[in-house]
CSV table of N, CA and C in Angstrom, one decimal:
chain,number,residue,atom,x,y,z
A,1,MET,N,0.8,-0.9,-0.1
A,1,MET,CA,0.2,0.1,-0.1
A,1,MET,C,0.7,1.3,0.1
A,2,ARG,N,0.3,2.3,-0.8
A,2,ARG,CA,1.4,3.5,-1.1
A,2,ARG,C,0.7,4.6,-1.0
A,3,ILE,N,1.2,5.7,-0.2
A,3,ILE,CA,0.6,7.1,-0.4
A,3,ILE,C,1.0,7.9,-1.3
A,4,ILE,N,-0.3,8.4,-1.9
A,4,ILE,CA,0.3,8.7,-3.4
A,4,ILE,C,0.9,10.0,-3.6
A,5,THR,N,0.3,11.2,-2.5
A,5,THR,CA,0.5,12.5,-2.6
A,5,THR,C,0.8,13.1,-1.6
A,6,GLY,N,1.3,14.7,-1.3
A,6,GLY,CA,1.2,15.1,0.3
A,6,GLY,C,2.6,14.6,1.0
A,7,LYS,N,2.3,15.1,2.3
A,7,LYS,CA,3.4,15.2,3.1
A,7,LYS,C,3.9,13.7,2.7
A,8,TYR,N,3.6,12.8,3.1
A,8,TYR,CA,3.8,11.0,3.3
A,8,TYR,C,4.1,10.6,2.1
A,9,LYS,N,4.2,11.4,0.6
A,9,LYS,CA,4.2,10.6,-0.8
A,9,LYS,C,5.0,9.7,-0.8
A,10,GLY,N,5.0,8.7,-1.2
A,10,GLY,CA,5.6,7.3,-1.7
A,10,GLY,C,6.1,6.3,-0.5
A,11,ARG,N,5.4,7.0,0.8
A,11,ARG,CA,5.6,6.0,1.7
A,11,ARG,C,4.6,4.6,1.6
A,12,HIS,N,5.2,3.3,1.7
A,12,HIS,CA,4.7,1.9,1.5
A,12,HIS,C,4.9,1.4,2.5
A,13,PHE,N,4.0,0.9,3.0
A,13,PHE,CA,3.5,0.0,3.9
A,13,PHE,C,2.9,-1.6,3.3
A,14,GLU,N,3.5,-2.1,4.2
A,14,GLU,CA,3.3,-3.9,3.7
A,14,GLU,C,2.0,-4.6,4.4
A,15,ILE,N,1.0,-4.8,3.5
A,15,ILE,CA,-0.2,-5.4,4.5
A,15,ILE,C,0.1,-6.9,4.5
A,16,PRO,N,-0.4,-7.4,5.3
A,16,PRO,CA,0.0,-9.0,5.9
A,16,PRO,C,-0.8,-9.4,4.7
A,17,ARG,N,-0.6,-10.5,4.3
A,17,ARG,CA,-1.3,-11.7,3.5
A,17,ARG,C,-2.5,-12.3,4.0
A,18,THR,N,-2.7,-12.1,5.3
A,18,THR,CA,-3.8,-12.6,6.0
A,18,THR,C,-5.0,-11.9,5.8
A,19,PHE,N,-4.7,-10.4,5.5
A,19,PHE,CA,-6.0,-9.5,5.8
A,19,PHE,C,-7.0,-10.1,5.0
A,20,LYS,N,-8.3,-9.6,5.3
A,20,LYS,CA,-9.3,-9.9,3.9
A,20,LYS,C,-9.6,-8.3,3.4
A,21,ALA,N,-9.1,-7.5,4.1
A,21,ALA,CA,-9.6,-5.8,3.4
A,21,ALA,C,-9.1,-6.1,2.0
A,22,ARG,N,-9.7,-5.4,1.0
A,22,ARG,CA,-8.8,-5.0,-0.1
A,22,ARG,C,-9.0,-3.6,0.1
A,23,PRO,N,-7.7,-3.0,0.0
A,23,PRO,CA,-7.5,-1.5,-0.2
A,23,PRO,C,-7.6,-1.3,-1.5
A,24,THR,N,-8.0,0.3,-1.8
A,24,THR,CA,-8.8,0.9,-2.7
A,24,THR,C,-7.3,0.9,-3.8
A,25,THR,N,-7.7,0.5,-4.8
A,25,THR,CA,-6.5,0.7,-5.8
A,25,THR,C,-5.7,1.9,-6.0
A,26,ASP,N,-4.4,2.1,-6.3
A,26,ASP,CA,-3.7,3.1,-6.2
A,26,ASP,C,-4.3,4.1,-7.4
A,27,PHE,N,-4.5,3.5,-8.7
A,27,PHE,CA,-5.2,3.9,-9.6
A,27,PHE,C,-6.4,4.7,-9.3
A,28,ALA,N,-7.5,4.2,-8.6
A,28,ALA,CA,-8.7,4.7,-8.4
A,28,ALA,C,-8.9,5.3,-7.3
A,29,LYS,N,-7.5,5.4,-6.4
A,29,LYS,CA,-7.7,6.1,-4.9
A,29,LYS,C,-6.9,7.7,-5.6
A,30,GLU,N,-6.1,7.4,-6.7
A,30,GLU,CA,-5.2,8.9,-7.1
A,30,GLU,C,-6.3,9.7,-8.1
A,31,ASN,N,-7.3,8.9,-8.4
A,31,ASN,CA,-8.3,9.4,-9.2
A,31,ASN,C,-9.6,10.3,-8.6
A,32,ILE,N,-10.1,9.4,-7.6
A,32,ILE,CA,-10.7,10.1,-6.5
A,32,ILE,C,-10.6,11.3,-6.0
A,33,PHE,N,-9.4,11.2,-5.3
A,33,PHE,CA,-8.7,12.2,-5.0
A,33,PHE,C,-8.7,13.8,-5.8
A,34,ASN,N,-8.3,13.2,-7.0
A,34,ASN,CA,-8.3,14.4,-8.0
A,34,ASN,C,-9.8,14.7,-8.4
A,35,VAL,N,-10.7,14.3,-8.0
A,35,VAL,CA,-12.0,14.4,-8.4
A,35,VAL,C,-12.2,15.3,-6.9
A,36,LEU,N,-12.2,15.1,-6.0
A,36,LEU,CA,-12.2,15.8,-4.8
A,36,LEU,C,-11.6,17.0,-4.8
A,37,ASN,N,-10.7,17.1,-5.4
A,37,ASN,CA,-10.0,18.3,-5.3
A,37,ASN,C,-10.4,19.6,-6.1
A,38,GLY,N,-11.7,19.1,-6.7
A,38,GLY,CA,-13.0,20.3,-7.0
A,38,GLY,C,-13.7,20.3,-6.7
A,39,TYR,N,-13.8,19.5,-5.3
A,39,TYR,CA,-15.1,20.0,-4.4
A,39,TYR,C,-14.6,20.7,-3.3
A,40,ILE,N,-13.2,20.1,-2.3
A,40,ILE,CA,-13.3,20.5,-1.1
A,40,ILE,C,-11.5,20.7,-1.0
A,41,ASP,N,-11.2,21.8,-0.7
A,41,ASP,CA,-10.0,22.0,-0.3
A,41,ASP,C,-9.3,20.9,1.4
A,42,LEU,N,-8.5,20.1,1.0
A,42,LEU,CA,-8.2,19.1,2.2
A,42,LEU,C,-7.8,19.4,3.3
A,43,GLU,N,-6.8,20.9,3.2
A,43,GLU,CA,-5.8,21.3,4.0
A,43,GLU,C,-6.5,21.9,5.4
A,44,ASP,N,-6.3,21.3,6.4
A,44,ASP,CA,-6.5,21.8,7.5
A,44,ASP,C,-8.5,21.2,7.7
A,45,SER,N,-8.9,20.3,6.5
A,45,SER,CA,-10.3,19.9,7.0
A,45,SER,C,-10.1,18.9,7.9
A,46,THR,N,-11.5,18.5,8.4
A,46,THR,CA,-11.7,17.4,9.2
A,46,THR,C,-12.4,16.1,8.4
A,47,ALA,N,-12.0,14.9,8.6
A,47,ALA,CA,-12.7,13.7,7.9
A,47,ALA,C,-13.0,12.7,8.8
A,48,LEU,N,-13.8,12.0,8.4
A,48,LEU,CA,-14.2,10.4,8.6
A,48,LEU,C,-14.1,9.3,7.9
A,49,ASP,N,-13.2,8.4,8.3
A,49,ASP,CA,-13.3,7.2,7.5
A,49,ASP,C,-13.8,6.1,8.2
A,50,LEU,N,-14.8,5.7,7.3
A,50,LEU,CA,-15.9,4.7,8.0
A,50,LEU,C,-15.3,3.2,7.1
A,51,PHE,N,-15.1,2.3,7.9
A,51,PHE,CA,-14.6,1.0,7.1
A,51,PHE,C,-13.5,0.8,6.9
A,52,SER,N,-12.1,1.6,7.5
A,52,SER,CA,-11.0,1.8,7.0
A,52,SER,C,-10.5,0.5,6.5
A,53,GLY,N,-10.5,-0.5,6.7
A,53,GLY,CA,-9.8,-1.7,6.6
A,53,GLY,C,-8.2,-1.1,6.6
A,54,THR,N,-7.6,-1.2,5.4
A,54,THR,CA,-6.3,-1.1,5.8
A,54,THR,C,-5.5,-0.1,6.4
A,55,GLY,N,-6.6,1.0,6.3
A,55,GLY,CA,-6.3,2.7,6.6
A,55,GLY,C,-5.6,3.3,5.1
A,56,SER,N,-5.5,2.6,4.3
A,56,SER,CA,-5.3,3.4,3.1
A,56,SER,C,-6.0,4.9,2.8
A,57,ILE,N,-6.9,5.4,3.0
A,57,ILE,CA,-8.2,6.4,2.5
A,57,ILE,C,-7.1,7.4,3.7
A,58,THR,N,-7.3,6.6,5.0
A,58,THR,CA,-7.1,7.6,6.0
A,58,THR,C,-5.7,8.0,5.9
A,59,LEU,N,-4.5,7.4,5.6
A,59,LEU,CA,-3.4,7.8,5.7
A,59,LEU,C,-3.4,8.7,4.3
A,60,GLU,N,-3.9,8.7,3.3
A,60,GLU,CA,-4.3,9.8,2.5
A,60,GLU,C,-4.5,10.9,2.8
A,61,LEU,N,-5.2,10.9,3.5
A,61,LEU,CA,-6.1,12.1,3.8
A,61,LEU,C,-5.1,12.8,4.8
A,62,LEU,N,-4.8,12.2,5.5
A,62,LEU,CA,-3.6,13.1,6.5
A,62,LEU,C,-2.5,13.7,5.7
A,63,SER,N,-1.9,12.7,4.5
A,63,SER,CA,-0.6,13.3,3.7
A,63,SER,C,-1.6,14.5,3.3
A,64,ARG,N,-2.8,14.5,2.6
A,64,ARG,CA,-3.0,15.7,2.0
A,64,ARG,C,-3.5,16.8,2.7
A,65,GLY,N,-3.0,16.6,4.3
A,65,GLY,CA,-3.2,18.1,5.1
A,65,GLY,C,-4.9,17.9,5.8
A,66,CYS,N,-5.4,16.9,6.0
A,66,CYS,CA,-6.6,17.0,6.7
A,66,CYS,C,-5.7,17.1,8.3
A,67,SER,N,-6.4,18.2,9.1
A,67,SER,CA,-6.0,18.3,10.4
A,67,SER,C,-6.2,17.6,11.5
A,68,GLN,N,-7.5,16.4,11.2
A,68,GLN,CA,-8.0,15.3,12.1
A,68,GLN,C,-8.7,14.3,11.0
A,69,VAL,N,-8.3,13.2,11.5
A,69,VAL,CA,-9.1,11.9,10.6
A,69,VAL,C,-9.6,11.0,11.8
A,70,ILE,N,-11.0,10.9,11.8
A,70,ILE,CA,-11.2,9.8,12.7
A,70,ILE,C,-11.4,8.6,11.9
A,71,SER,N,-10.9,7.1,11.7
A,71,SER,CA,-10.4,6.0,11.3
A,71,SER,C,-11.4,4.7,12.1
A,72,VAL,N,-12.4,4.7,11.5
A,72,VAL,CA,-13.3,3.4,12.4
A,72,VAL,C,-13.2,2.1,11.5
A,73,GLU,N,-12.6,1.3,12.4
A,73,GLU,CA,-12.3,-0.1,11.9
A,73,GLU,C,-12.7,-0.9,12.9
A,74,LEU,N,-13.6,-2.0,12.4
A,74,LEU,CA,-13.9,-3.3,13.4
A,74,LEU,C,-13.1,-4.1,13.6
A,75,ASP,N,-12.2,-4.4,12.5
A,75,ASP,CA,-11.7,-5.9,13.0
A,75,ASP,C,-10.2,-5.3,13.3
A,76,ARG,N,-9.8,-6.2,14.4
A,76,ARG,CA,-8.7,-6.1,15.6
A,76,ARG,C,-7.6,-6.2,14.9
A,77,ASP,N,-7.0,-6.9,13.5
A,77,ASP,CA,-6.1,-6.7,13.2
A,77,ASP,C,-5.7,-5.8,12.3
A,78,HIS,N,-6.9,-5.2,11.8
A,78,HIS,CA,-6.8,-4.3,10.6
A,78,HIS,C,-6.3,-2.5,11.4
A,79,HIS,N,-7.3,-3.0,12.6
A,79,HIS,CA,-7.3,-1.6,13.3
A,79,HIS,C,-5.7,-1.7,14.0
A,80,ARG,N,-5.1,-2.8,14.6
A,80,ARG,CA,-3.7,-2.7,14.7
A,80,ARG,C,-2.8,-2.1,13.8
A,81,PHE,N,-2.9,-2.5,12.3
A,81,PHE,CA,-2.2,-2.4,11.7
A,81,PHE,C,-2.3,-0.9,11.4
A,82,ILE,N,-3.6,-0.5,11.3
A,82,ILE,CA,-3.7,1.4,11.1
A,82,ILE,C,-2.9,2.2,12.3
A,83,GLN,N,-3.1,1.5,13.2
A,83,GLN,CA,-2.2,2.0,14.3
A,83,GLN,C,-0.7,2.5,14.4
A,84,ASP,N,-0.3,1.3,13.6
A,84,ASP,CA,1.1,1.0,13.4
A,84,ASP,C,1.9,1.9,12.7
A,85,CYS,N,0.7,2.1,11.3
A,85,CYS,CA,1.0,2.9,10.1
A,85,CYS,C,1.0,4.4,10.5
A,86,LEU,N,0.0,4.5,11.6
A,86,LEU,CA,0.3,6.1,12.0
A,86,LEU,C,1.8,6.2,13.3
A,87,LYS,N,1.9,5.3,13.7
A,87,LYS,CA,3.0,5.6,14.7
A,87,LYS,C,4.4,5.7,13.7
A,88,LYS,N,4.4,5.1,12.3
A,88,LYS,CA,5.4,5.2,11.5
A,88,LYS,C,6.0,6.3,11.3
A,89,LEU,N,4.2,7.2,11.0
A,89,LEU,CA,4.2,8.3,10.1
A,89,LEU,C,4.5,9.3,11.8
A,90,ASN,N,4.4,8.9,12.8
A,90,ASN,CA,4.4,10.2,14.0
A,90,ASN,C,3.5,11.1,13.9
A,91,THR,N,2.3,10.7,13.6
A,91,THR,CA,1.5,11.3,13.5
A,91,THR,C,0.3,11.4,14.3
A,92,GLN,N,-0.3,12.4,15.4
A,92,GLN,CA,-1.3,12.5,16.2
A,92,GLN,C,-2.6,12.6,15.5
A,93,ALA,N,-2.6,13.4,14.2
A,93,ALA,CA,-4.1,13.8,13.7
A,93,ALA,C,-5.2,12.9,13.0
A,94,CYS,N,-5.0,11.4,13.9
A,94,CYS,CA,-5.9,10.3,13.1
A,94,CYS,C,-6.1,10.1,14.9
A,95,ILE,N,-7.5,9.7,15.0
A,95,ILE,CA,-7.9,9.1,15.9
A,95,ILE,C,-8.4,7.5,15.6
A,96,PRO,N,-7.9,6.4,15.4
A,96,PRO,CA,-8.4,5.3,15.0
A,96,PRO,C,-9.2,4.6,16.2
A,97,ILE,N,-10.6,4.2,15.7
A,97,ILE,CA,-11.6,3.6,16.6
A,97,ILE,C,-11.4,2.3,15.7
A,98,ARG,N,-11.3,1.5,17.2
A,98,ARG,CA,-11.8,0.1,16.7
A,98,ARG,C,-13.5,-0.4,17.1
A,99,GLY,N,-14.3,-0.4,16.4
A,99,GLY,CA,-15.6,-0.7,16.7
A,99,GLY,C,-16.3,-0.6,15.5
A,100,ASP,N,-17.8,-1.0,15.4
A,100,ASP,CA,-18.9,-1.0,14.5
A,100,ASP,C,-18.8,0.2,13.9
A,101,VAL,N,-19.4,0.5,12.5
A,101,VAL,CA,-19.4,1.8,12.2
A,101,VAL,C,-21.2,1.8,12.6
A,102,PHE,N,-22.0,1.1,12.3
A,102,PHE,CA,-23.2,1.6,13.0
A,102,PHE,C,-23.5,2.1,14.1
A,103,ARG,N,-22.7,1.4,14.9
A,103,ARG,CA,-22.7,1.6,16.4
A,103,ARG,C,-22.0,3.5,16.4
A,104,PHE,N,-20.8,3.6,15.9
A,104,PHE,CA,-20.4,4.5,15.9
A,104,PHE,C,-21.4,5.9,15.5
A,105,LEU,N,-22.0,5.6,14.6
A,105,LEU,CA,-22.9,6.3,13.7
A,105,LEU,C,-23.8,6.6,14.9
A,106,LYS,N,-24.5,6.1,15.4
A,106,LYS,CA,-25.7,6.1,16.4
A,106,LYS,C,-25.4,6.9,17.3
A,107,SER,N,-23.7,7.1,17.9
A,107,SER,CA,-23.6,7.9,18.8
A,107,SER,C,-22.7,9.4,18.3
A,108,CYS,N,-22.5,9.5,17.2
A,108,CYS,CA,-21.5,10.1,16.6
A,108,CYS,C,-22.3,11.9,16.8
A,109,LYS,N,-21.7,12.9,17.0
A,109,LYS,CA,-22.3,14.0,17.2
A,109,LYS,C,-21.4,15.3,16.2
A,110,GLN,N,-20.3,14.8,15.8
A,110,GLN,CA,-19.4,15.5,15.2
A,110,GLN,C,-19.9,15.7,13.5
A,111,GLN,N,-19.8,16.9,13.1
A,111,GLN,CA,-19.9,17.0,11.6
A,111,GLN,C,-18.0,16.9,11.0
A,112,TYR,N,-18.4,16.6,9.6
A,112,TYR,CA,-17.0,16.8,9.0
A,112,TYR,C,-17.1,17.0,7.8
A,113,ASP,N,-15.7,17.8,7.1
A,113,ASP,CA,-15.7,18.2,5.7
A,113,ASP,C,-16.2,17.3,4.9
A,114,ILE,N,-15.3,15.9,5.1
A,114,ILE,CA,-15.2,14.6,4.3
A,114,ILE,C,-15.7,13.5,5.3
A,115,VAL,N,-16.2,12.7,4.5
A,115,VAL,CA,-16.8,11.4,4.9
A,115,VAL,C,-16.8,10.5,3.7
A,116,PHE,N,-16.0,9.5,4.2
A,116,PHE,CA,-15.6,8.4,3.2
A,116,PHE,C,-15.9,7.2,3.9
A,117,ALA,N,-16.4,6.3,3.3
A,117,ALA,CA,-17.1,5.1,3.5
A,117,ALA,C,-16.7,3.9,2.4
A,118,ASP,N,-16.3,2.7,2.7
A,118,ASP,CA,-15.9,1.7,2.1
A,118,ASP,C,-16.1,0.5,2.4
A,119,PRO,N,-17.3,0.2,2.5
A,119,PRO,CA,-18.2,-0.9,3.1
A,119,PRO,C,-17.8,-1.9,2.4
A,120,PRO,N,-17.5,-3.5,3.3
A,120,PRO,CA,-17.3,-4.4,2.1
A,120,PRO,C,-18.7,-4.4,1.1
A,121,TYR,N,-18.6,-4.9,0.2
A,121,TYR,CA,-19.0,-4.7,-1.4
A,121,TYR,C,-20.3,-5.9,-0.9
A,122,ALA,N,-20.3,-7.0,0.0
A,122,ALA,CA,-21.6,-7.3,0.2
A,122,ALA,C,-22.3,-7.8,1.3
A,123,LEU,N,-21.9,-6.6,2.0
A,123,LEU,CA,-22.6,-5.8,3.5
A,123,LEU,C,-24.1,-5.4,3.1
A,124,LYS,N,-25.0,-6.4,3.6
A,124,LYS,CA,-26.4,-6.1,3.0
A,124,LYS,C,-27.0,-5.1,3.5
A,125,GLU,N,-26.4,-4.3,4.7
A,125,GLU,CA,-26.9,-3.0,4.8
A,125,GLU,C,-26.1,-1.4,4.1
A,126,LEU,N,-25.1,-1.9,2.7
A,126,LEU,CA,-24.4,-1.6,2.1
A,126,LEU,C,-25.7,0.0,1.9
A,127,PRO,N,-26.4,-0.6,1.1
A,127,PRO,CA,-27.6,0.5,0.0
A,127,PRO,C,-28.2,1.5,1.6
A,128,THR,N,-28.1,1.4,2.7
A,128,THR,CA,-28.6,2.3,3.8
A,128,THR,C,-27.8,3.2,4.4
A,129,ILE,N,-26.5,3.0,4.0
A,129,ILE,CA,-25.3,4.0,4.4
A,129,ILE,C,-25.4,5.8,4.1
A,130,PRO,N,-26.0,5.7,2.7
A,130,PRO,CA,-25.7,7.2,2.6
A,130,PRO,C,-26.9,7.8,3.1
A,131,ASP,N,-28.1,7.1,3.3
A,131,ASP,CA,-29.3,7.6,4.6
A,131,ASP,C,-28.8,7.7,5.5
A,132,LEU,N,-28.0,7.2,6.3
A,132,LEU,CA,-27.5,7.7,7.6
A,132,LEU,C,-26.6,8.2,7.8
A,133,ILE,N,-25.8,8.7,7.1
A,133,ILE,CA,-25.1,9.9,6.9
A,133,ILE,C,-25.9,11.1,6.8
A,134,PHE,N,-26.8,11.2,6.2
A,134,PHE,CA,-27.2,12.5,5.9
A,134,PHE,C,-28.3,12.2,7.1
A,135,GLU,N,-29.0,11.6,7.7
A,135,GLU,CA,-29.9,11.4,8.8
A,135,GLU,C,-29.3,12.2,10.1
A,136,LYS,N,-27.8,11.8,10.0
A,136,LYS,CA,-27.3,11.7,11.3
A,136,LYS,C,-26.4,13.4,11.4
A,137,ASP,N,-26.7,13.9,9.8
A,137,ASP,CA,-25.9,15.3,9.7
A,137,ASP,C,-24.7,15.3,10.1
A,138,LEU,N,-23.9,14.5,9.4
A,138,LEU,CA,-22.5,14.2,9.6
A,138,LEU,C,-21.3,15.2,8.5
A,139,LEU,N,-22.3,15.9,7.3
A,139,LEU,CA,-21.5,16.5,6.9
A,139,LEU,C,-21.6,17.8,7.3
A,140,LYS,N,-20.6,18.9,7.3
A,140,LYS,CA,-20.5,20.5,7.5
A,140,LYS,C,-21.2,20.9,5.9
A,141,PRO,N,-21.7,22.2,6.2
A,141,PRO,CA,-22.2,22.5,5.1
A,141,PRO,C,-21.9,22.4,3.7
A,142,ASP,N,-20.7,22.4,3.7
A,142,ASP,CA,-20.0,22.3,2.3
A,142,ASP,C,-19.1,21.0,1.8
A,143,GLY,N,-19.8,20.3,3.2
A,143,GLY,CA,-18.9,18.9,3.2
A,143,GLY,C,-19.5,17.9,2.3
A,144,ILE,N,-18.6,16.9,1.7
A,144,ILE,CA,-19.0,15.9,0.6
A,144,ILE,C,-18.6,14.8,1.5
A,145,PHE,N,-19.4,13.4,1.0
A,145,PHE,CA,-19.6,12.0,1.3
A,145,PHE,C,-19.3,11.2,-0.2
A,146,VAL,N,-18.0,10.6,0.1
A,146,VAL,CA,-17.5,9.7,-0.9
A,146,VAL,C,-17.9,8.2,-0.8
A,147,PHE,N,-18.5,7.5,-1.1
A,147,PHE,CA,-19.1,6.1,-1.2
A,147,PHE,C,-18.8,5.4,-1.9
A,148,GLU,N,-17.3,4.3,-1.5
A,148,GLU,CA,-17.0,3.3,-2.5
A,148,GLU,C,-17.9,1.8,-2.6
A,149,HIS,N,-18.7,1.8,-3.6
A,149,HIS,CA,-19.0,0.6,-3.7
A,149,HIS,C,-18.9,-0.3,-5.1
A,150,GLY,N,-19.9,-1.6,-5.4
A,150,GLY,CA,-19.6,-2.0,-6.3
A,150,GLY,C,-20.2,-1.7,-7.4
A,151,LYS,N,-20.0,-2.4,-8.9
A,151,LYS,CA,-21.1,-2.1,-9.5
A,151,LYS,C,-22.6,-2.4,-9.7
A,152,ASP,N,-22.9,-3.2,-8.5
A,152,ASP,CA,-24.1,-3.5,-8.8
A,152,ASP,C,-25.4,-2.4,-7.7
A,153,HIS,N,-24.6,-1.5,-7.3
A,153,HIS,CA,-25.6,-0.5,-6.7
A,153,HIS,C,-25.5,1.1,-7.5
A,154,ASP,N,-26.8,0.9,-7.6
A,154,ASP,CA,-27.0,2.9,-8.3
A,154,ASP,C,-27.7,3.4,-7.3
A,155,PHE,N,-26.8,4.7,-7.3
A,155,PHE,CA,-27.3,5.7,-6.1
A,155,PHE,C,-27.9,7.3,-6.5
A,156,SER,N,-27.6,7.0,-7.8
A,156,SER,CA,-27.9,8.2,-8.9
A,156,SER,C,-29.4,8.6,-8.4
A,157,GLN,N,-30.3,8.4,-7.9
A,157,GLN,CA,-31.5,8.8,-7.3
A,157,GLN,C,-31.8,9.5,-6.0
A,158,HIS,N,-30.6,8.9,-5.2
A,158,HIS,CA,-30.7,9.7,-3.9
A,158,HIS,C,-30.6,11.2,-4.0
A,159,PRO,N,-31.7,11.9,-3.2
A,159,PRO,CA,-31.4,13.5,-3.4
A,159,PRO,C,-30.3,13.8,-3.3
A,160,HIS,N,-29.4,13.4,-2.5
A,160,HIS,CA,-28.0,14.2,-2.5
A,160,HIS,C,-27.1,13.6,-3.2
A,161,PHE,N,-27.4,13.0,-4.0
A,161,PHE,CA,-26.1,12.4,-4.9
A,161,PHE,C,-25.7,13.6,-6.1
A,162,VAL,N,-24.7,13.6,-6.0
A,162,VAL,CA,-23.8,14.5,-7.4
A,162,VAL,C,-23.1,14.1,-8.1
A,163,GLU,N,-22.7,12.7,-8.3
A,163,GLU,CA,-21.6,12.3,-9.2
A,163,GLU,C,-21.3,10.7,-9.0
A,164,HIS,N,-21.0,9.9,-10.0
A,164,HIS,CA,-20.7,8.8,-10.1
A,164,HIS,C,-19.4,8.7,-10.7
A,165,ARG,N,-18.6,8.1,-10.2
A,165,ARG,CA,-16.8,7.5,-10.8
A,165,ARG,C,-16.7,6.4,-10.9
A,166,SER,N,-16.3,5.7,-11.7
A,166,SER,CA,-15.9,4.1,-11.9
A,166,SER,C,-14.3,4.0,-12.4
A,167,TYR,N,-13.7,3.3,-11.7
A,167,TYR,CA,-12.3,2.9,-12.4
A,167,TYR,C,-12.2,1.5,-11.9
A,168,GLY,N,-12.3,1.0,-13.0
A,168,GLY,CA,-12.1,-0.8,-13.0
A,168,GLY,C,-13.4,-1.3,-12.3
A,169,SER,N,-13.3,-2.0,-11.5
A,169,SER,CA,-14.1,-2.5,-11.0
A,169,SER,C,-14.4,-1.6,-9.2
A,170,VAL,N,-13.9,-0.3,-9.1
A,170,VAL,CA,-14.2,0.4,-7.9
A,170,VAL,C,-15.2,1.5,-8.8
A,171,ASN,N,-16.1,1.5,-8.2
A,171,ASN,CA,-17.2,2.6,-8.1
A,171,ASN,C,-17.1,3.5,-6.8
A,172,PHE,N,-17.5,4.9,-6.8
A,172,PHE,CA,-17.6,5.9,-6.0
A,172,PHE,C,-18.6,6.6,-6.5
A,173,SER,N,-19.9,6.8,-5.5
A,173,SER,CA,-20.8,8.0,-5.3
A,173,SER,C,-20.2,8.9,-4.5
A,174,LEU,N,-20.6,10.1,-5.2
A,174,LEU,CA,-20.4,11.4,-4.4
A,174,LEU,C,-21.7,12.0,-4.2
A,175,PHE,N,-21.8,12.6,-3.0
A,175,PHE,CA,-23.1,13.2,-2.2
A,175,PHE,C,-22.9,14.3,-1.6
A,176,ARG,N,-23.7,15.2,-1.6
A,176,ARG,CA,-23.4,16.8,-0.9
A,176,ARG,C,-24.8,17.0,-0.2
């Protein structure tokens, strides 16, 4: 796993072969962040990374200048890996939380400039996630929600949908 750009550009982290998580490909990650640059300035912004997996998006957000990233991951080994990566970067700008995303969302009171969610594509609750983000009012007024999902889902009729991007088998829907 590699950080694409920013202050940690080029840093690599070896993901253990035993991990179930599939990190967002470098190609998809680079392209979605290029799209995001047209919507939001990440410098000094706050971010929420749901279903963090290997922490690839969390690390990219930090590298691009986010002042605070909350990273939520349920899997113990993945959470520990994220903590180890943060230690190697010597950053305090991330709060890694080991826990269930849906429980976290129920109690979350903070608003963010960017919310990123990359749930397992087979997750049965996946279609409900955009509604949860907006019901909980997690975005600041000019914030953006980036939702990574499989090709079987179409969110274009959602009232907050702005655009869809596809990079190979990786699909992103953006909401405001």
